XYZ file of C-alpha atoms in Angstrom:
443
model
C 105.311 125.799 78.988
C 102.329 124.121 80.601
C 104.430 121.739 82.673
C 102.760 119.167 84.928
C 99.286 119.774 83.556
C 99.264 116.085 82.647
C 101.435 113.151 83.624
C 101.946 110.593 80.863
C 104.676 108.224 79.644
C 103.853 108.664 75.941
C 104.786 111.596 73.706
C 105.518 112.339 70.035
C 108.492 114.408 68.959
C 107.337 117.390 66.911
C 110.341 117.372 64.626
C 111.958 120.555 65.941
C 115.466 121.073 67.250
C 114.521 122.360 70.691
C 113.318 119.035 72.132
C 109.686 120.106 72.559
C 107.244 117.212 72.479
C 103.464 116.987 72.203
C 100.922 114.396 73.285
C 100.053 111.491 71.008
C 96.452 110.433 70.359
C 95.682 107.329 72.453
C 97.937 108.456 75.308
C 96.609 107.795 78.812
C 96.793 111.025 80.819
C 96.065 112.288 84.319
C 94.945 115.805 85.112
C 96.903 117.503 87.861
C 93.946 119.832 88.332
C 91.544 117.227 89.735
C 93.306 113.859 89.365
C 90.988 112.544 86.633
C 92.307 109.863 84.291
C 91.583 110.005 80.570
C 92.733 109.149 77.051
C 93.702 111.561 74.274
C 91.276 111.033 71.360
C 92.806 113.574 69.010
C 94.934 116.679 68.952
C 93.347 119.986 68.034
C 94.330 123.516 66.988
C 97.445 122.906 64.845
C 100.115 125.508 65.587
C 103.489 126.412 64.119
C 106.588 127.849 65.801
C 107.539 131.060 63.949
C 110.951 132.728 63.716
C 110.395 134.452 67.079
C 109.559 131.171 68.859
C 105.901 132.056 69.088
C 103.085 129.658 68.255
C 100.672 130.684 65.499
C 97.822 128.778 63.816
C 98.629 126.723 60.734
C 97.181 123.962 58.567
C 96.891 120.508 60.138
C 98.900 118.972 57.287
C 101.813 121.386 57.673
C 104.986 119.256 58.055
C 106.081 121.197 61.196
C 102.666 121.469 62.858
C 102.238 120.803 66.562
C 98.868 120.639 68.297
C 98.039 123.080 71.055
C 94.979 121.362 72.525
C 93.869 117.782 73.089
C 90.385 116.299 73.032
C 90.242 114.014 76.108
C 87.843 111.192 76.988
C 87.794 111.033 80.812
C 87.090 107.784 82.646
C 84.146 109.375 84.472
C 82.317 109.501 81.115
C 82.861 113.176 80.320
C 84.798 114.578 77.397
C 86.426 117.903 76.801
C 89.161 119.939 75.208
C 92.261 120.616 77.283
C 95.600 122.315 76.779
C 98.423 119.924 75.973
C 101.440 119.410 78.207
C 104.701 120.770 76.861
C 107.957 119.365 78.198
C 111.529 119.511 77.038
C 113.681 116.413 77.416
C 115.933 117.576 80.312
C 112.887 118.718 82.298
C 111.192 115.381 81.773
C 114.211 113.510 83.132
C 114.802 115.787 86.120
C 111.144 115.757 87.148
C 111.437 112.134 88.313
C 115.131 111.692 89.060
C 117.594 113.892 90.910
C 121.059 113.639 92.389
C 121.233 113.192 96.157
C 123.898 115.894 96.190
C 121.126 118.439 95.489
C 119.988 117.916 99.091
C 123.250 119.365 100.405
C 122.626 122.469 102.464
C 118.868 122.021 102.555
C 117.311 121.846 106.044
C 116.187 118.328 106.954
C 112.379 118.422 107.271
C 111.176 117.327 110.726
C 108.957 114.280 111.115
C 105.339 115.401 111.407
C 103.069 113.712 113.951
C 99.462 114.050 114.976
C 100.278 112.019 118.110
C 104.010 111.496 118.487
C 105.037 107.852 118.406
C 101.504 106.685 117.586
C 99.851 108.560 114.702
C 102.121 110.104 112.036
C 100.850 112.882 109.772
C 100.679 112.672 105.958
C 100.151 108.909 105.955
C 97.741 106.157 107.036
C 97.496 104.559 110.484
C 95.479 101.349 110.908
C 93.610 101.091 114.227
C 92.414 97.516 114.733
C 90.111 96.050 117.324
C 87.475 93.366 117.643
C 83.826 94.382 117.423
C 82.567 95.832 120.705
C 86.034 96.644 122.007
C 85.466 100.389 121.740
C 87.807 101.490 118.960
C 85.166 103.842 117.476
C 84.816 105.607 120.841
C 88.597 105.777 121.220
C 88.876 107.293 117.724
C 86.167 109.853 118.483
C 88.103 110.830 121.626
C 91.131 111.390 119.383
C 89.012 113.559 117.081
C 87.824 115.760 119.943
C 91.362 116.074 121.331
C 92.539 117.301 117.940
C 89.895 120.015 117.546
C 90.146 121.236 121.154
C 93.926 120.944 121.542
C 93.578 118.621 124.519
C 95.418 115.354 125.217
C 94.402 111.934 123.926
C 94.784 109.273 126.634
C 97.477 111.524 128.193
C 99.336 112.045 124.865
C 99.657 115.555 123.378
C 97.841 115.991 120.064
C 98.648 118.380 117.245
C 95.523 120.530 117.028
C 93.414 121.032 113.934
C 90.057 120.331 112.277
C 88.842 116.743 111.911
C 86.618 114.907 109.451
C 85.076 111.853 111.166
C 83.449 109.528 108.612
C 81.451 106.703 110.200
C 79.819 103.881 108.288
C 78.999 102.000 111.517
C 77.231 104.441 113.868
C 74.151 106.511 113.144
C 73.840 110.169 114.062
C 72.133 109.434 117.408
C 74.955 107.145 118.535
C 77.583 109.669 117.495
C 75.663 112.282 119.490
C 75.570 110.128 122.630
C 79.266 109.321 122.478
C 80.262 112.889 121.755
C 78.199 114.092 124.710
C 80.001 111.699 127.077
C 83.388 112.860 125.770
C 82.480 116.533 126.113
C 81.364 116.010 129.703
C 84.555 114.148 130.568
C 86.762 116.919 129.170
C 84.767 119.916 130.384
C 84.263 121.147 126.821
C 80.970 122.215 125.216
C 79.462 121.922 121.741
C 80.580 125.494 121.100
C 84.176 124.252 121.351
C 83.897 121.769 118.470
C 82.784 123.606 115.298
C 85.807 122.123 113.509
C 84.723 118.531 114.163
C 82.915 117.550 110.959
C 80.841 114.360 111.292
C 79.347 112.154 108.577
C 77.178 109.110 109.291
C 76.793 106.576 106.481
C 75.372 103.772 108.630
C 73.010 101.766 106.437
C 74.111 103.626 103.295
C 76.540 102.860 100.478
C 79.832 103.953 102.001
C 82.259 102.463 99.471
C 85.192 104.717 98.673
C 86.405 102.561 95.788
C 84.825 100.374 93.109
C 85.841 97.681 90.640
C 84.645 97.056 87.107
C 85.443 93.353 87.655
C 86.999 91.224 90.429
C 90.426 91.547 88.771
C 90.152 95.200 87.723
C 92.083 97.889 89.602
C 90.275 99.916 92.251
C 88.863 103.262 91.171
C 87.669 106.148 93.383
C 83.899 106.364 93.758
C 81.867 109.586 93.615
C 81.736 109.400 97.430
C 85.547 109.390 97.566
C 85.565 112.517 95.412
C 82.983 114.207 97.653
C 85.104 113.356 100.670
C 88.142 114.782 98.878
C 86.250 117.998 98.141
C 85.040 118.332 101.743
C 88.602 117.851 103.002
C 89.776 120.594 100.652
C 87.245 122.930 102.272
C 87.865 121.859 105.896
C 91.675 121.486 105.679
C 91.718 118.822 108.413
C 94.648 117.732 110.537
C 92.960 114.327 110.818
C 90.606 112.118 108.804
C 89.037 109.159 110.647
C 87.393 106.378 108.612
C 85.202 103.829 110.393
C 85.390 101.039 109.294
C 87.398 99.208 106.606
C 84.801 96.505 105.932
C 82.206 99.148 104.958
C 84.520 101.276 102.816
C 86.490 98.668 100.868
C 84.782 96.755 98.013
C 87.323 94.031 97.366
C 88.758 90.914 98.932
C 90.598 91.702 102.183
C 92.853 88.694 101.547
C 94.049 90.121 98.215
C 97.391 91.828 98.801
C 97.276 93.897 95.610
C 93.817 95.251 96.394
C 94.836 96.042 99.967
C 97.806 98.072 98.731
C 95.671 99.883 96.142
C 93.081 100.897 98.720
C 95.672 102.147 101.202
C 97.227 104.005 98.270
C 93.943 105.849 97.678
C 93.822 106.871 101.337
C 97.482 107.863 101.391
C 96.799 110.112 98.398
C 94.262 111.987 100.540
C 96.700 112.277 103.445
C 99.442 113.689 101.216
C 97.189 115.995 99.218
C 95.577 117.479 102.340
C 98.681 117.160 104.582
C 96.819 115.335 107.327
C 96.822 112.064 109.254
C 94.403 109.340 108.178
C 93.261 106.797 110.786
C 91.471 103.758 109.320
C 89.552 101.530 111.740
C 89.414 97.787 111.028
C 88.407 94.451 112.531
C 91.080 91.746 112.895
C 90.787 88.413 111.151
C 90.159 85.232 113.138
C 93.844 84.341 112.959
C 94.723 87.893 114.021
C 92.468 87.507 117.048
C 93.840 84.109 118.025
C 97.487 85.100 117.656
C 97.067 88.456 119.373
C 98.648 90.224 116.387
C 95.415 91.965 115.382
C 96.141 91.590 111.667
C 93.304 91.731 109.143
C 93.191 89.536 106.035
C 96.234 89.872 103.798
C 99.621 90.977 105.048
C 99.187 93.769 102.495
C 97.259 95.837 105.059
C 100.010 95.666 107.664
C 102.760 96.189 105.094
C 101.096 99.158 103.377
C 100.439 101.361 106.407
C 103.213 103.208 108.234
C 101.683 102.701 111.694
C 99.378 100.036 113.115
C 97.709 100.122 116.519
C 95.706 97.315 118.125
C 93.020 97.922 120.744
C 91.878 94.895 122.723
C 90.420 93.573 125.937
C 92.699 92.074 128.581
C 91.885 88.404 128.417
C 94.033 85.675 129.934
C 93.241 82.055 129.081
C 89.649 82.960 128.223
C 89.098 84.846 131.480
C 88.458 88.590 131.516
C 89.118 89.804 135.043
C 87.980 93.370 134.352
C 85.496 93.861 131.467
C 86.221 97.603 131.469
C 89.979 97.196 131.005
C 91.630 97.645 127.589
C 95.118 97.960 126.188
C 96.300 99.912 123.124
C 99.370 98.295 121.582
C 101.791 99.659 118.982
C 102.115 96.729 116.565
C 103.949 98.574 113.777
C 105.724 101.922 113.728
C 107.895 102.757 110.734
C 108.897 106.025 112.369
C 109.182 104.919 115.990
C 109.313 101.974 118.382
C 106.978 99.017 118.373
C 105.852 97.117 121.444
C 104.487 100.106 123.344
C 101.356 99.646 125.445
C 98.850 102.032 127.002
C 96.494 100.516 129.563
C 93.019 102.057 129.637
C 89.793 101.693 131.600
C 86.284 102.520 130.393
C 84.786 104.947 132.889
C 81.646 107.122 132.585
C 81.360 106.607 128.853
C 85.000 107.241 127.881
C 88.381 105.533 128.024
C 90.797 106.853 130.629
C 94.514 106.024 130.713
C 95.658 104.078 133.763
C 98.506 105.338 135.908
C 101.684 104.425 133.997
C 104.104 101.800 135.172
C 107.415 103.385 136.149
C 110.311 103.064 133.753
C 112.329 100.854 136.077
C 109.384 98.516 136.682
C 108.724 98.205 132.969
C 112.376 97.560 132.148
C 112.545 94.894 134.829
C 109.365 93.251 133.533
C 110.618 93.259 129.938
C 113.982 91.826 130.942
C 112.288 89.048 132.907
C 110.017 88.133 129.983
C 112.978 88.002 127.604
C 115.012 85.861 130.016
C 112.182 83.362 130.550
C 111.401 83.267 126.802
C 115.008 82.336 126.003
C 115.052 79.683 128.722
C 111.785 78.100 127.563
C 112.857 78.180 123.909
C 116.038 76.287 124.765
C 114.184 73.677 126.829
C 111.429 73.075 124.252
C 114.037 72.767 121.485
C 115.946 70.191 123.572
C 112.662 68.268 123.976
C 112.118 68.223 120.197
C 109.173 70.656 120.327
C 109.175 73.310 117.592
C 107.405 76.538 118.494
C 106.605 79.124 115.842
C 106.285 82.933 115.605
C 102.953 83.101 113.765
C 100.078 81.166 115.338
C 98.406 77.861 116.116
C 98.750 75.597 119.126
C 102.563 75.854 118.958
C 102.581 79.665 118.797
C 105.518 80.425 121.097
C 103.913 83.070 123.391
C 100.765 80.970 123.796
C 102.711 77.734 124.329
C 105.113 79.276 126.839
C 102.493 80.915 129.069
C 101.139 77.466 129.996
C 104.559 76.078 130.892
C 105.227 75.448 134.630
C 108.415 77.509 134.371
C 106.686 80.562 132.828
C 107.062 82.382 136.189
C 103.596 83.910 135.818
C 104.378 85.673 132.535
C 101.401 85.864 130.165
C 101.104 85.695 126.399
C 101.178 89.444 125.706
C 104.443 89.889 127.598
C 105.922 86.952 125.685
C 104.769 88.532 122.378
C 106.731 91.707 123.178
C 109.715 89.661 124.348
C 109.700 87.605 121.131
C 109.696 90.755 118.965
C 112.535 92.296 120.943
C 114.630 89.125 120.811
C 114.049 88.809 117.046
C 115.014 92.455 116.523
C 118.157 91.991 118.621
C 119.145 88.840 116.755
C 119.102 86.662 119.884
C 116.550 84.319 118.319
C 115.810 83.645 114.654
C 113.158 82.165 112.389
C 114.140 78.912 110.664
C 112.318 77.168 107.802
C 112.130 73.361 107.731
C 110.402 70.640 105.746
C 109.959 69.731 102.055
C 109.149 72.524 99.557
C 105.490 71.487 99.444
C 105.045 71.571 103.215
C 107.509 73.987 104.727
C 107.056 75.274 108.277
C 108.676 78.089 110.233
C 109.859 77.761 113.801
C 111.978 79.669 116.318
C 115.519 78.871 117.274
C 118.056 80.408 119.632
C 120.719 82.157 117.537
C 124.176 80.676 117.883
C-alpha cells in the first residue's frame, strides 16, 4: 500500500470486502513528497483485484474497477499523474488517533533546546525589539555562537549550521557586523563555513502571499527556495529578520498571524531546528513594556518570546549602551528572566550577573511594595490595570511616593509573579459595551 503519499479527508469505497478505498475526483490532496496542494481531476489506469489479491488492468466500466493513478491539478499551476493513496479503514483511524496506553514503556523524549531556557528547538521563538536597539546584531551573535560552538551572552548553545536570512541589512552591513563579532570571539572566517547568509534588503522578501485580503496565506516561491536550502544545509537554527518584511498580511489579524507562524513552525519541524523570528513591537507594546506586536496571535502562537530593549526610566536613558533581554513568554520554562547587556566594541557583552540572594531579595521587595500600593490605590478608589495606559499598574506605581525606588520593569515582573501565584487577580467591571479590566488583591 502507498500509505501517506497523500493526506485527504475524502475517499470512495471501491466495493470490495477488504476495506480498501481509492481517491475520488475533486478531492483536495497534499503530497507528502514536497508538500504541494492539489485537486484530483480524474482517476486513471483502471485496475481489478484478481483471485490472488494482485491488481491487473481492466476496463474502466468494470463494476469492480479501482483506479491506480490520479491526474492532479496542483495549486502552483502544474499538472501531473500520480499514484493514488491506498488505505484500509483501521489504518486510517489509527494514523490520527491512538490510545495513551501505547506510550507505556517508551522512553520520554527530552526537551530539545538551542539555548536552554531561551530558544527551544523545533519551534518558533519571537525576538522583539524597537528599531535601532540592536536585535539584528544580537541575533547574528547567536548565529556565530551556534556554528562555532561558543556561548551566546554567557549561555551555552547547541552547535550546528545556521541560515541567517536578512531583509533589513545589505551584504556590506552583515560583513561589518560579522567582522566585529569574529574579532570579539577570537574566531576567523575559516571557522564559519556553516554560517549561510542571505541578504534581501531592498528585494521582495515575502515568504507568504494572499490571493485576496481574506484568502489564506500560501507559501511563496522564496519560501520554497528557503525550504530547499535548509534541506541542503541541515541547520540547527534559522534566523529571519524581520517580520514586517516577510509577512504580507495585517499584523493585527489574529488568524493571519497564526497562519504565518504555522508556516515557520512547519520549517522548524521538518528540518528539526530552531527558528528565531525578529520583529518590531507595536506602539502599545512599546508603551506598556510588553514588547508585543500587533495582534495577540503573535504572542499566543509562538512557544517562546524574548524582548530586547534599552534601559529607559521616565524618558531618561542613563547609559545609551545598556540593554536588557527579557523572557516574556516561555512555554517550556520560566518567564520573567532578564539578562543585562552592554554594547562594547561592536558587540553585546553580558554584564556580571546579580547574585541569587540579591535577586531574590529584590524580587521579594518589588512584590511586597506592589501589594501594598495595590491595596492603597484600591482604598482610594483608583483602579489600576494590567495592560496599559495611564493607569497601567507598573507605570502608575513607580511614580508613587511609597514606591521605595522600584521602577516599572521590576513592577512588571512582580505583577506577573503575583498573578501566577494567585495573590492578585484581574477583575472585569462596567456595562457590556464598555467593560474594563483592573487589578485586585485576591481575598
